[in-house]
Coordinates of C-alpha atoms in Angstrom, one line a residue:
X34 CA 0.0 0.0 0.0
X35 CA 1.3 3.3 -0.9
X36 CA 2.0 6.1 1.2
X37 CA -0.9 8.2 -0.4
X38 CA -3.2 5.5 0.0
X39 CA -2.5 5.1 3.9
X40 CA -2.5 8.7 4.6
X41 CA -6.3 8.3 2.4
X42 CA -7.2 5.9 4.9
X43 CA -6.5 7.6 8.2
X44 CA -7.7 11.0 7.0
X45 CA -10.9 8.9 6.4
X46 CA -11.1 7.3 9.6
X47 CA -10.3 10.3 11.2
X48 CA -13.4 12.4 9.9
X49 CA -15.8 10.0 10.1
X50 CA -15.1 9.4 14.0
X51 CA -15.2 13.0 14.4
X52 CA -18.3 13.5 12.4
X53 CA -20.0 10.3 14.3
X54 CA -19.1 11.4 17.4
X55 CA -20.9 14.8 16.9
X56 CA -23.9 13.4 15.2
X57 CA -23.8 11.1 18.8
X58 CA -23.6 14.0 20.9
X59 CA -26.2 16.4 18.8
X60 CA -28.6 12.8 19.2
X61 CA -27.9 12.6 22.8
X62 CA -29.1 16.5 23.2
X63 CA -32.3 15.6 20.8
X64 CA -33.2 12.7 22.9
X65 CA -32.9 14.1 26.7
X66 CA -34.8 17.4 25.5
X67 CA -37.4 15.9 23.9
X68 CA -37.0 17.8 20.5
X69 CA -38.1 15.0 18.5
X70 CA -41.3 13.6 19.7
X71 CA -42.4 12.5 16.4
X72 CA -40.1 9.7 15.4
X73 CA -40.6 7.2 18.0
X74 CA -43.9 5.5 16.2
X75 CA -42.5 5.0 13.5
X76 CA -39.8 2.8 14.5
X77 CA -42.2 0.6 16.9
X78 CA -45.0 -2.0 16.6
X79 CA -45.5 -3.1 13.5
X80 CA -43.8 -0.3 11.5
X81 CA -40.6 -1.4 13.1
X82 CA -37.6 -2.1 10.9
X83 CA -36.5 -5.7 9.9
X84 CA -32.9 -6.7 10.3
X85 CA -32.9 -9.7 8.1
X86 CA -32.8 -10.5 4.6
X87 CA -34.7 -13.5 4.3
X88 CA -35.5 -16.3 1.2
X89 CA -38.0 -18.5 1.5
X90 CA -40.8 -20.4 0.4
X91 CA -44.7 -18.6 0.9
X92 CA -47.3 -20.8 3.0
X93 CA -51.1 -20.4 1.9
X94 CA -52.7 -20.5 4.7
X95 CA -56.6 -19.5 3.2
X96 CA -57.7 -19.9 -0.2
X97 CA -55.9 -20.8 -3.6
X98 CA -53.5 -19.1 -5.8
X99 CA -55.5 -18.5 -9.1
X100 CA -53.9 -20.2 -12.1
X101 CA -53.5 -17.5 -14.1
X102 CA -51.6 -15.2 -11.3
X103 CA -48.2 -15.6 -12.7
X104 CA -45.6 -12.7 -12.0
X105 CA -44.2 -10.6 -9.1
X106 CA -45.3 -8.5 -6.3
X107 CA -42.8 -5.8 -6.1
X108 CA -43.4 -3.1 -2.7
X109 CA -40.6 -0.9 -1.4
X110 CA -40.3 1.4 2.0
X111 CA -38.6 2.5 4.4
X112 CA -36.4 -0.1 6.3
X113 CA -33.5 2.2 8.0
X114 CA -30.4 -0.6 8.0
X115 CA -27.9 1.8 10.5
X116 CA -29.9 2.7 13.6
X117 CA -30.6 6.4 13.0
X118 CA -29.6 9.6 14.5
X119 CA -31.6 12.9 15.4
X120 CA -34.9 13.1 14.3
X121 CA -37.2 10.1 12.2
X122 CA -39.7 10.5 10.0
X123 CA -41.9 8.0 8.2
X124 CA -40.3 9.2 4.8
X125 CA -36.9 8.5 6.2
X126 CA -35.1 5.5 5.7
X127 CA -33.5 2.6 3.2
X128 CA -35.6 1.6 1.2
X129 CA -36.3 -2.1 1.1
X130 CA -37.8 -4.3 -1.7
X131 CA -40.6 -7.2 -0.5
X132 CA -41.3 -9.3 -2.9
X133 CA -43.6 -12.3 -3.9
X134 CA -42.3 -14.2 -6.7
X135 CA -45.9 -16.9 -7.9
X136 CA -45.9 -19.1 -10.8
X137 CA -46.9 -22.3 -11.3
X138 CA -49.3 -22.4 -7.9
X139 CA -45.8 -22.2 -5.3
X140 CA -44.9 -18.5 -4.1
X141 CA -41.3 -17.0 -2.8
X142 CA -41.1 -14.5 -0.3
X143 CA -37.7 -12.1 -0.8
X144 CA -36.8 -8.9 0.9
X145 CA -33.5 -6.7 0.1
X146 CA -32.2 -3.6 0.9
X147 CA -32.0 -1.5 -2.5
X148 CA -27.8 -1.0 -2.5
X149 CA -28.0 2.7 -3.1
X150 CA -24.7 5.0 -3.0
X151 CA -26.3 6.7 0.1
X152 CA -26.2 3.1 1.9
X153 CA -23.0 2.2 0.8
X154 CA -21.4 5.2 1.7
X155 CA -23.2 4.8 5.6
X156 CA -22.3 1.3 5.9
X157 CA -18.7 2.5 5.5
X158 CA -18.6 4.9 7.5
X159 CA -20.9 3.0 10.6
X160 CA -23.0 5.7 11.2
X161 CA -26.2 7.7 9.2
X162 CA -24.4 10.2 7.4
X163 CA -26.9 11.7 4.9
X164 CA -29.2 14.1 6.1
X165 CA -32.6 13.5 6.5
X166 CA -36.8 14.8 6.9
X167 CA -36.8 13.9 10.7
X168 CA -33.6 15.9 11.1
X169 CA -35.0 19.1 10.5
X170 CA -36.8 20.5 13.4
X171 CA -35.9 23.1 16.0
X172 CA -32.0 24.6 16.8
X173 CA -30.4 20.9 16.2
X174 CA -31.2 21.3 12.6
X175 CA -29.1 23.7 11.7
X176 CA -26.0 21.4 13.4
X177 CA -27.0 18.4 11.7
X178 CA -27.3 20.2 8.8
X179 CA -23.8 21.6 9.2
X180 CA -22.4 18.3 9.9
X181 CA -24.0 16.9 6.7
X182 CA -22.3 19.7 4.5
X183 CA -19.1 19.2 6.6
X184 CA -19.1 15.6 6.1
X185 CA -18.8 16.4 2.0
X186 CA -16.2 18.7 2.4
X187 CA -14.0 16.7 4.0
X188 CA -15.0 13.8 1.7
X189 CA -16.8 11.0 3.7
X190 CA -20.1 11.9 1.6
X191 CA -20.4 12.6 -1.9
X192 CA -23.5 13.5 -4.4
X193 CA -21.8 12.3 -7.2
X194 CA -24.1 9.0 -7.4
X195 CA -27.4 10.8 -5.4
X196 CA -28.2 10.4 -1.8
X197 CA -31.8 9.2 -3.0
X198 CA -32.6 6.0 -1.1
X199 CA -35.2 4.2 -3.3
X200 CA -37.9 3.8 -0.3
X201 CA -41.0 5.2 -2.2
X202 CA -42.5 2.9 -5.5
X203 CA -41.7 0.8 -8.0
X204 CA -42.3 0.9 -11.7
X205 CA -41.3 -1.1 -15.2
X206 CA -40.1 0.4 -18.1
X207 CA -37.9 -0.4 -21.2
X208 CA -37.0 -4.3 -19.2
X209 CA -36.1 -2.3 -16.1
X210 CA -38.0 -2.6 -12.2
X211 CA -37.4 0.5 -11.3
X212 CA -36.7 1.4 -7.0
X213 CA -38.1 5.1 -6.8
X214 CA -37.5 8.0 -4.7
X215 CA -38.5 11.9 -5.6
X216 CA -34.6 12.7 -4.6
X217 CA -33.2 10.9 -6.8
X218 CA -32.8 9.0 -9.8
X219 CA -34.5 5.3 -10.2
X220 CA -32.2 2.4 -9.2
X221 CA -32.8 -0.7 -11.5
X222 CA -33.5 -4.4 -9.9
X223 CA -33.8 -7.4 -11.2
X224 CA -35.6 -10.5 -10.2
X225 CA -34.6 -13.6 -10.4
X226 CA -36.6 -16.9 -11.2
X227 CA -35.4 -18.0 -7.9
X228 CA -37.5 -15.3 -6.9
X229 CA -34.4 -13.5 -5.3
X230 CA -34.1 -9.8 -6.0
X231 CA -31.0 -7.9 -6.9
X232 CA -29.8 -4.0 -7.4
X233 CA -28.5 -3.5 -10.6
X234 CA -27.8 -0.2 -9.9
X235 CA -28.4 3.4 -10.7
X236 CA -30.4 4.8 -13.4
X237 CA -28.7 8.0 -15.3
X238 CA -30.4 7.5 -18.8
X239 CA -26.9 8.5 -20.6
X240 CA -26.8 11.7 -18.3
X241 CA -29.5 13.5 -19.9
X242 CA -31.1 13.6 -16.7
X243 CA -29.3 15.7 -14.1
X244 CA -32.3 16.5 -11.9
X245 CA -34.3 14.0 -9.2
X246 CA -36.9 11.8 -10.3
X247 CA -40.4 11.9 -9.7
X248 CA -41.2 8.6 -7.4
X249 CA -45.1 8.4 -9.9
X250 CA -43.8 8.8 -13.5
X251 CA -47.0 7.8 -15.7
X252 CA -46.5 5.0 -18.0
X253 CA -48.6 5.2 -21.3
X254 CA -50.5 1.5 -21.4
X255 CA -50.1 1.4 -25.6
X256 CA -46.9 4.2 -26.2
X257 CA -44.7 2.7 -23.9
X258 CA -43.5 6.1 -23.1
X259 CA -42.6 6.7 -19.7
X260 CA -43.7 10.6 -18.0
X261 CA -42.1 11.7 -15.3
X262 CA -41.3 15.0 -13.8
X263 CA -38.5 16.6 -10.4
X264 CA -38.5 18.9 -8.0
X265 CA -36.0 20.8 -6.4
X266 CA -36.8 23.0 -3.0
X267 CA -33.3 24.3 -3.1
X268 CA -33.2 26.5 -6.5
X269 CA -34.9 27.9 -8.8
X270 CA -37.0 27.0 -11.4
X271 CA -38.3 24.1 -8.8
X272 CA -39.5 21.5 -11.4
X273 CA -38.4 20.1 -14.0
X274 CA -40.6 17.8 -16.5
X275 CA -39.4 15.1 -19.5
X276 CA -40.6 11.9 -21.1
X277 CA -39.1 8.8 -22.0
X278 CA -39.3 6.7 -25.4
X279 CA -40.5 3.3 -25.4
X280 CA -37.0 2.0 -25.1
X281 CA -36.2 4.0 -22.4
X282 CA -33.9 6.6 -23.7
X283 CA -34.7 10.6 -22.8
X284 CA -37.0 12.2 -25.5
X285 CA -37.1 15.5 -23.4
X286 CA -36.1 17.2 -20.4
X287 CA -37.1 20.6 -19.6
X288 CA -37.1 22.7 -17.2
X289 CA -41.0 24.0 -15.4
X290 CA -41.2 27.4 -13.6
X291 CA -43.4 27.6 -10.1
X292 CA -42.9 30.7 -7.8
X293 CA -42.1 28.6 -4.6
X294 CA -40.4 25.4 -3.6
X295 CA -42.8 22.8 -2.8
X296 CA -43.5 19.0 -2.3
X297 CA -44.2 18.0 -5.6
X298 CA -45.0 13.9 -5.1
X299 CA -47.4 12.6 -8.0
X300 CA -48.7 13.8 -11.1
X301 CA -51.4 13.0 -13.8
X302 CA -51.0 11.9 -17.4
X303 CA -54.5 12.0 -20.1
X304 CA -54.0 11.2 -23.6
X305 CA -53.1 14.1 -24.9
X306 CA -51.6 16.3 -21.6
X307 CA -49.8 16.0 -18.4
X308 CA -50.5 17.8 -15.1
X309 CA -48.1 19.3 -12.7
X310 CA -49.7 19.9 -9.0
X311 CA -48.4 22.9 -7.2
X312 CA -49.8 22.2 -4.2
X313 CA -49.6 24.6 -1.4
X314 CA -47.3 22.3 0.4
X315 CA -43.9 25.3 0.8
X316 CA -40.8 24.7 1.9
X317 CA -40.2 27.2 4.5
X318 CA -36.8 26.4 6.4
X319 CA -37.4 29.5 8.9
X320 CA -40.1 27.0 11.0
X321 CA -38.1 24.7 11.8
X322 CA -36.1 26.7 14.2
X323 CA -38.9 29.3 15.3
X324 CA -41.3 26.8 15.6
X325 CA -39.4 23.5 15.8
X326 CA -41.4 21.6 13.0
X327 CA -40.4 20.2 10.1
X328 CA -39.9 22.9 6.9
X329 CA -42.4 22.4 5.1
X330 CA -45.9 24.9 5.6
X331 CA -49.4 24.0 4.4
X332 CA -49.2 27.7 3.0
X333 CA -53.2 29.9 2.9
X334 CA -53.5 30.0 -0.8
X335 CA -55.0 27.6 -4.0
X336 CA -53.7 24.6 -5.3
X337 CA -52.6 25.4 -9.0
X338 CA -52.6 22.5 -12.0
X339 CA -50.1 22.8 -14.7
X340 CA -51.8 21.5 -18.2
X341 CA -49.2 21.3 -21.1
X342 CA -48.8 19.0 -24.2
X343 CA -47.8 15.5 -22.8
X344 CA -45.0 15.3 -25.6
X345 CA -44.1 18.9 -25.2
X346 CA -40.7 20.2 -25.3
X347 CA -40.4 23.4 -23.4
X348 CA -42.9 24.9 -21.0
X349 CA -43.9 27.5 -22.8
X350 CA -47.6 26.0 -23.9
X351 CA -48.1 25.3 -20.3
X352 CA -51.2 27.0 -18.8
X353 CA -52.2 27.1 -14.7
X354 CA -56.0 26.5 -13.4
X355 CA -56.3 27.7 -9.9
X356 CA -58.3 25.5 -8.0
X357 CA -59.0 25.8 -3.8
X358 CA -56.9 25.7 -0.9
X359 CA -56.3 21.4 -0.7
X360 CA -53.3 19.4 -0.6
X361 CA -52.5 16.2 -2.5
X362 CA -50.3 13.3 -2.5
X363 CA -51.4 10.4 -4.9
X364 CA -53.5 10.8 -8.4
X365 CA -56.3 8.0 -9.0
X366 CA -56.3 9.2 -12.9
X367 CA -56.9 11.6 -15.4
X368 CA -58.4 11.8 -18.8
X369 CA -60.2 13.9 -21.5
X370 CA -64.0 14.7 -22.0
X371 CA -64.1 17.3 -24.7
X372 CA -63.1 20.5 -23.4
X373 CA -62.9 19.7 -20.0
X374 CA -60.0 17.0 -18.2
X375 CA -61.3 15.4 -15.6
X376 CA -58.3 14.9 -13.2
X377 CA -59.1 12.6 -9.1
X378 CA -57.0 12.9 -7.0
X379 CA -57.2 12.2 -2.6
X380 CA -56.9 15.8 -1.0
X381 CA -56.8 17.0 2.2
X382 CA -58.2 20.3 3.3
X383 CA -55.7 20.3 6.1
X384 CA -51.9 19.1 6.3
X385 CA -48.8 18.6 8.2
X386 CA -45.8 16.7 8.0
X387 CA -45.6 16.7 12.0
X388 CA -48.8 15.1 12.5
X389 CA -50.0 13.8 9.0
X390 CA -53.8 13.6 9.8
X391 CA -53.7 14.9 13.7
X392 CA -55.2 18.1 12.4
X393 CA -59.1 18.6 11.4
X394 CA -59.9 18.3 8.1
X395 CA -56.6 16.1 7.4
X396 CA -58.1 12.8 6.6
X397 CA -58.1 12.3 2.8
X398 CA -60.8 11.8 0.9
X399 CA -61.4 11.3 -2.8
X400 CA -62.1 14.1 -5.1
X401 CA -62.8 15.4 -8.7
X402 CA -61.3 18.3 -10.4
X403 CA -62.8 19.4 -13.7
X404 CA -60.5 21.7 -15.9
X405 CA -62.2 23.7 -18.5
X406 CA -60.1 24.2 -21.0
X407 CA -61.7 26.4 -23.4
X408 CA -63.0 28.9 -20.5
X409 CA -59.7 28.6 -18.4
X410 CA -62.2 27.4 -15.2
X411 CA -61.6 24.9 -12.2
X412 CA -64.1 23.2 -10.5
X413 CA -63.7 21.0 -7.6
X414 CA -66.3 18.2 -6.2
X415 CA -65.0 16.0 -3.1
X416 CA -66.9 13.0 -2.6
X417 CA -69.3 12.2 0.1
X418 CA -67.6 11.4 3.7
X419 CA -67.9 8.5 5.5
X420 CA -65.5 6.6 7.6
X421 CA -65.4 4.0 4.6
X422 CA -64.1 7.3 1.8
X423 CA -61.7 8.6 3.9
X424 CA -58.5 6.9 2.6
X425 CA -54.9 7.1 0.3
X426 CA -53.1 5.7 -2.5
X427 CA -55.7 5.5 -5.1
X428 CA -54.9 2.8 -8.1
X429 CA -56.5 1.9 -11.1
X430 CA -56.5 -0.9 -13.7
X431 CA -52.9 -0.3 -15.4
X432 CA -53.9 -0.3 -18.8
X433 CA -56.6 2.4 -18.1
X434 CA -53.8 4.8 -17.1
X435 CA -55.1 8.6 -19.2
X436 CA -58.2 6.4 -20.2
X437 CA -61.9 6.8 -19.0
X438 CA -61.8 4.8 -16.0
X439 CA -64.9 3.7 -13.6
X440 CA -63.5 2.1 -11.0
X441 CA -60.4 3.6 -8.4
X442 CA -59.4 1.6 -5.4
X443 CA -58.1 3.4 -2.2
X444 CA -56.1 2.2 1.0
X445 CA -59.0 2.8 3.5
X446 CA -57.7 4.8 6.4
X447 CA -58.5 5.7 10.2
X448 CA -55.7 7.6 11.9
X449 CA -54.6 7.5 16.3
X450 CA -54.3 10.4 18.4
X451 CA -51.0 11.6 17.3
X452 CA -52.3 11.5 13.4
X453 CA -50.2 7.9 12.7
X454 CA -51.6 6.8 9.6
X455 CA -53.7 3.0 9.9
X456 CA -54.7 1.2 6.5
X457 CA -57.3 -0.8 7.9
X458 CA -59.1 -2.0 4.4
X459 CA -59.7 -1.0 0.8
X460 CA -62.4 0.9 -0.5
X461 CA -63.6 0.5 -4.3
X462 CA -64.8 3.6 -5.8
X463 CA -67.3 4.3 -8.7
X464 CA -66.0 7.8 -10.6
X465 CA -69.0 7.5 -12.9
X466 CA -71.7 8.1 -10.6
X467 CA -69.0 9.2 -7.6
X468 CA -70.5 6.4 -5.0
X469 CA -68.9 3.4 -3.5
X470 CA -68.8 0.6 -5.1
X471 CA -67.5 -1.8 -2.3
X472 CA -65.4 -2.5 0.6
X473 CA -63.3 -4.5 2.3
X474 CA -61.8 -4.3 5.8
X475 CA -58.9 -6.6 7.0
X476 CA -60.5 -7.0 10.6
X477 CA -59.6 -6.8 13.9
X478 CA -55.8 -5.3 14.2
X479 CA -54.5 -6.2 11.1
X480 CA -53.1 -3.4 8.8
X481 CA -52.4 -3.0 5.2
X482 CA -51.8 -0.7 3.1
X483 CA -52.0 0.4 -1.1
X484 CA -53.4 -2.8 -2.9
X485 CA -52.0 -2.8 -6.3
X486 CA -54.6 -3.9 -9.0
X487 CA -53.5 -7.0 -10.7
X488 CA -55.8 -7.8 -14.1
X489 CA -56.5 -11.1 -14.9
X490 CA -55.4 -10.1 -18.3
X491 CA -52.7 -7.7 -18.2
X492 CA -52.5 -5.0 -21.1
X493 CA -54.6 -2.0 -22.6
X494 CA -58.1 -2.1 -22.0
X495 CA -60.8 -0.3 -24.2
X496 CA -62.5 2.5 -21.6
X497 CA -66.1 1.0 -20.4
X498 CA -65.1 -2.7 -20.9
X499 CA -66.5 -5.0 -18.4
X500 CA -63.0 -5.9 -17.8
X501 CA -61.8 -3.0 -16.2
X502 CA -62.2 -4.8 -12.5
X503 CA -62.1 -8.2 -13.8
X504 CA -58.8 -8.5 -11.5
X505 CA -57.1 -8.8 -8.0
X506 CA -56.0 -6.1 -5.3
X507 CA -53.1 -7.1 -3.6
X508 CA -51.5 -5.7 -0.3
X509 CA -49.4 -6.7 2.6
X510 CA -51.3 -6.9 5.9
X511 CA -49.8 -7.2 9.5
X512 CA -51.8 -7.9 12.8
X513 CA -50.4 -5.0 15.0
X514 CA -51.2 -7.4 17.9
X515 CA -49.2 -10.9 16.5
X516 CA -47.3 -9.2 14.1
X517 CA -47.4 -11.4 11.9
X518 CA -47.4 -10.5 8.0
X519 CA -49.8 -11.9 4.7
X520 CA -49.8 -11.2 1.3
X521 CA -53.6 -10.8 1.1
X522 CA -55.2 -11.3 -2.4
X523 CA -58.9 -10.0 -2.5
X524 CA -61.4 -10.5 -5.9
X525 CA -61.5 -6.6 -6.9
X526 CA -64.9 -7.1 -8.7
X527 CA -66.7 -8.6 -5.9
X528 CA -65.1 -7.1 -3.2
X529 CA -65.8 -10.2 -1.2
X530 CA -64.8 -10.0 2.4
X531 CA -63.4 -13.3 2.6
X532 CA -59.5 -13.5 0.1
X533 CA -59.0 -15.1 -2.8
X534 CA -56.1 -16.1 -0.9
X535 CA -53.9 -15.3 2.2
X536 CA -50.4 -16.0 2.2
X537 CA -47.9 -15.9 5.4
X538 CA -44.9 -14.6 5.5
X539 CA -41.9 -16.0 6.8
X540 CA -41.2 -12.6 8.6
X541 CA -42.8 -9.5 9.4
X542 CA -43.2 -6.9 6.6
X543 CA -43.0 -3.5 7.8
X544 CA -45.5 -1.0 6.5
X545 CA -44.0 0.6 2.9
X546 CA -45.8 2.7 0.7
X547 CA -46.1 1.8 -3.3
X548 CA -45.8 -1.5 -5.0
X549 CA -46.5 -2.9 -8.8
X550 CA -47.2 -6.1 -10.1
X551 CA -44.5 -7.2 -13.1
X552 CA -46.0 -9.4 -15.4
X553 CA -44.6 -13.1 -16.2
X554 CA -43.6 -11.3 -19.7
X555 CA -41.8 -8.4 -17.8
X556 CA -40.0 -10.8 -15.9
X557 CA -38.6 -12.5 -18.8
X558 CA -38.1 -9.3 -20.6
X559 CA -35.8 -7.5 -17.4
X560 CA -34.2 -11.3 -17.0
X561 CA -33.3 -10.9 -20.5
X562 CA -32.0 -7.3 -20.1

C-alpha cells in the first residue's frame, strides 16, 4: 500500500469518528430534551424495521392461488439498516424491496435492501451520514445540517451518485424494475426466477437527466413512453418535467417554472396532456427553528394544476388553473371529456408533515377536479364522507392509465391520536356516478396498506369494458397485535370479504408505501436485459 493510500485511509477514519461522534452528541441532546417527539412510532410495533434478509418459500394459509396469477409482487419502504440519528420520519429510511415471486401455484417470499450509493457510503462509515426529513426540526437542525455539509467537504459523503434511497414505489419500463425516490434518480433491480431480487444499480439515462426523479412517473398503457417530472426546493426553477421513449432513452427534459419550492410527489398523465400539482405544500426552512417543525408549511392560498402537451418540449404551452386551498399526495387518474380533463385525486383540506392527519380536516378523501379548457375554469367536487371514503393511495387498472376509467381503489384509512396513519381496508370507488362501489376491511388489528390492482389479463383495455375490474387487489397486511405478515389477495370485482387467498410470511413486513405487479412477460423481458 502506498503512502498516499495510507494517509487516504486515516484521514478517512479520522473524519468519520469526528463527524459520528458529533452526530452522537447532537442525538444525545435531541433525545434528553425531547425535540423530536415525532419519530418514536414509526420505529415501533408493526412499522418497526426488519434486520434480516430473508429467502423463502410462501405458505397459503386460506384460499388458492388463481392459475392465471403468474408474475411478481414488487413493494418498497422505508427499512432504516444503521440505527438512525436525530430526528425520524416515516419518509426516512432505506428503502427495502418485499417481494412475492408466484408461478406455477408455489410462491417465494424475498426482501433486500436496495444498494443505493447513500447506503454504501453509511455502511462504510458506521454511522447515518446523509441528512434526513426527521432531522429538520428546532435549533439541532441547523447542526445536523452543518455536519451533513461538513461531512462532504471533508470527503466522507459525496452527491456524485445521489443520496436518494429508493424507499417510495416501484415501476417497469424499457426491461427495467425501477426502485423510486423523488430525490433521486430510479435504481434498476432485477428479479430472479429463484425469486431473489437484486440491485442493478443506478439509473442515469446516458446523463440527460441531471435532476431528481419523480417517485409516480406515468407509464402510457399502448406508447410505452414513460412521463415523469422533479423537483427541487433548493433553486430555482423548482421543477423540471421530461418523457421517455419506449426503449427508455430521454426524448425531453425541460425545465417547469413555479414561484415557490414545494413538495411535488405525484402527477397526472390523459392522452393528450400531463399535469403538474403545485400544491400549497412550501418549503419554509425559517419553521423549523422558530417553531421547531419540520420545513415544510401548508401555506393559505389555492392549489394550481399545470396543463401542457404531454410530448411537449419546453414549457412554454403550459397553462395554470387555480383550483381551492387542498393538498395532495397520490393521483387516482386523469383523462379527457371534450373541453374539459377530468383529473381525481385524494386531498386533504388540512396538512402537516408533523402530524400527518392529527389536524381537522386532514383525513383524505377522494375528489374530482374538472379543468375547462376552453374557459380557463376549475371546479372542484370531493366525494361524500364516510369513515369507509376517507383513505390514500388511489390505483386503477394499469392499462386504463389517461383512459376513462370507472372504478379507483383506495387504501382505507383511520388515523390515532398523534395522526399515525392505519390502513385498515380497501375501499372501491365508482368515478362515474362518484359512489362506493364496495369494501373490504382486513379486521380486527390487522393493517395493510396500497393494494395494487393486478388484471387477470394484463395490457390495454378499451374505456367502459367490463374488464376493467375483472382483477385482483393485492397488499401486505400485518396484525399490529401478532405481528405477523400476509400477502392478502382480495377478488376486486366482488369485493368479497373473505381473500381469494392469504399468504404468510416468513417474517414480518414492515409497512412501505407503493408496490406494482410485473408481469410473467416483464420478468422474462428485465431477466433478458
Amino acid at each position: 500500500m502506498g503512502a498516499d493510500t495510507r494517509r487516504d485511509s486515516f484521514f478517512y477514519k479520522a473524519a468519520a469518528g469526528a463527524l459520528r461522534a458529533a452526530s452522537k452528541a447532537v442525538h444525545w441532546l435531541d433525545s434528553s430534551s425531547k425535540l423530536h417527539p415525532g419519530w418514536d412510532p414509526y420505529m415501533k410495533h408493526s412499522f418497526a424495521p426488519v434486520d434480516k434478509e430473508v429467502l423463502e418459500g410462501v405458505e397459503v394459509i386460506e384460499g388458492n392461488l388463481p392459475e392465471e396469477l403468474e408474475g411478481t409482487y414488487v413493494r418498497t419502504g422505508p427499512n432504516p439498516k444503521l440505527a438512525p440519528m436525530g430526528g425520524y420520519h416515516w419518509f426516512d429510511g432505506d428503502g427495502m424491496i418485499h417481494a412475492v415471486r408466484i408461478a406455477g401455484g408455489r410462491a417465494i417470499y424475498c426482501n433486500r435492501w436496495v444498494e443505493t450509493a447513500r447506503l454504501e457510503q453509511e455502511e462504510r462509515a458506521g454511522f447515518p451520514l446523509a441528512g434526513k426529513i426527521g432531522d429538520y426540526r428546532g435549533f439541532s437542525s441547523l447542526v445536523y445540517m452543518g455536519l451533513n455539509r461538513l461531512a462532504i467537504a471533508l470527503g466522507v459523503l459525496s452527491q456524485k451518485h445521489g443520496l436518494g434511497t429508493a424507499n417510495t414505489a416501484i415501476a417497469y419500463h424499457a426491461g427495467k424494475i425501477l426502485a423510486l425516490h423523488e430525490g433521486d434518480l430510479p435504481y434498476a433491480l432485477r428479479v430472479a426466477c429463484s425469486g431473489l431480487v437484486e440491485t442493478v444499480g443506478r439509473v442515469t439515462y446516458g446523463g440527460k437527466v441531471t435532476h431528481a426523479f419523480t417517485a409516480h412517473p406515468k407509464l402510457d398503457p399502448e406508447t410505452q413512453q414513460l412521463f415523469y417530472f422533479g423537483y427541487d426546493c433548493g433553486k430555482a426553477p423548482h421543477c423540471h418535467y421530461g418523457w421517455l421513449e419506449a426503449d427508455g432513452t430521454v426524448a425531453a427534459d425541460f425545465p417547469v417554472t413555479i414561484p415557490k419550492p414545494v413538495m411535488m410527489h405525484d402527477m397526472a398523465l390523459t392522452q393528450k396532456h400531463a399535469l403538474i400539482l403545485d400544491m400549497p405544500l412550501e418549503f419554509e426552512p425559517k419553521v423549523m427553528v422558530k417553531e421547531g417543525k419540520l420545513p415544510f408549511v401548508f401555506a393559505d392560498r389555492p392549489a394550481r394544476i399545470g396543463v401542457l402537451p404531454r410530448c411537449a418540449r419546453s414549457a412554454d404551452d403550459i397553462r395554470w388553473f387555480t383550483a381551492e386551498r387542498l393538498m395532495s399526495f397520490h393521483v387516482a387518474n386523469a383523462w379527457e371529456e371534450g373541453k374539459t380533463i377530468r383529473l381525481f385525486l385524494c386531498t386533504m383540506n388540512s396538512f402537516s408533515l408533523d402530524e400527518f392527519t392529527a389536524a381537522e380536516g386532514a383525513e383524505p378523501l377522494l375528489t374530482e377536479f374538472r379543468l375547462h379548457l376552453d374557459t380557463g375554469a376549475c371546479t372542484v367536487r370531493r366525494f361524500e364522507e364516510s369513515p369507509a371514503a376517507y383513505g390514500d393511495f388511489p390505483v386503477v387498472h394499469p392499462g386504463l392509465v389517461g383512459r376513462r376509467t370507472r372504478y379507483t381503489y383506495v387504501a382505507c384509512m383511520e388515523s390515532d391520536d398523534r395522526g399515525v396513519p392505519r390502513f385498515v381496508g380497501v375501499t372501491k370507488f365508482d368515478l362515474q356516478s362518484g359512489t362506493i362501489a364496495g369494501h373490504v376491511r382486513h379486521g380486527g388489528a390487522r393493517l395493510g396498506g396500497e393494494a395494487v390492482f393486478v388484471p387477470r389479463r394484463p395490457g390495454p383495455i378499451a374505456p367502459g369494458s367490463e374488464d376493467e375490474d375483472d382483477g385482483w387487489l393485492m397488499t401486505y397486511v400485518t396484525d399490529d397485535d401478532t405481528l405477523h405478515s400476509e400477502l392478502v389477495v382480495y377478488d376486486a370485482r366482488t369485493m368479497a370479504a373473505t381473500p381469494v387467498v392469504r399468504l404468510r410470511m416468513p417474517q414480518r413486513v414492515p409497512h412501505g408505501f407503493h408496490g406494482h405487479w410485473v408481469t410473467a412477460a416483464q420478468l422474462a423481458a428485465q431477466a433478458a436485459a
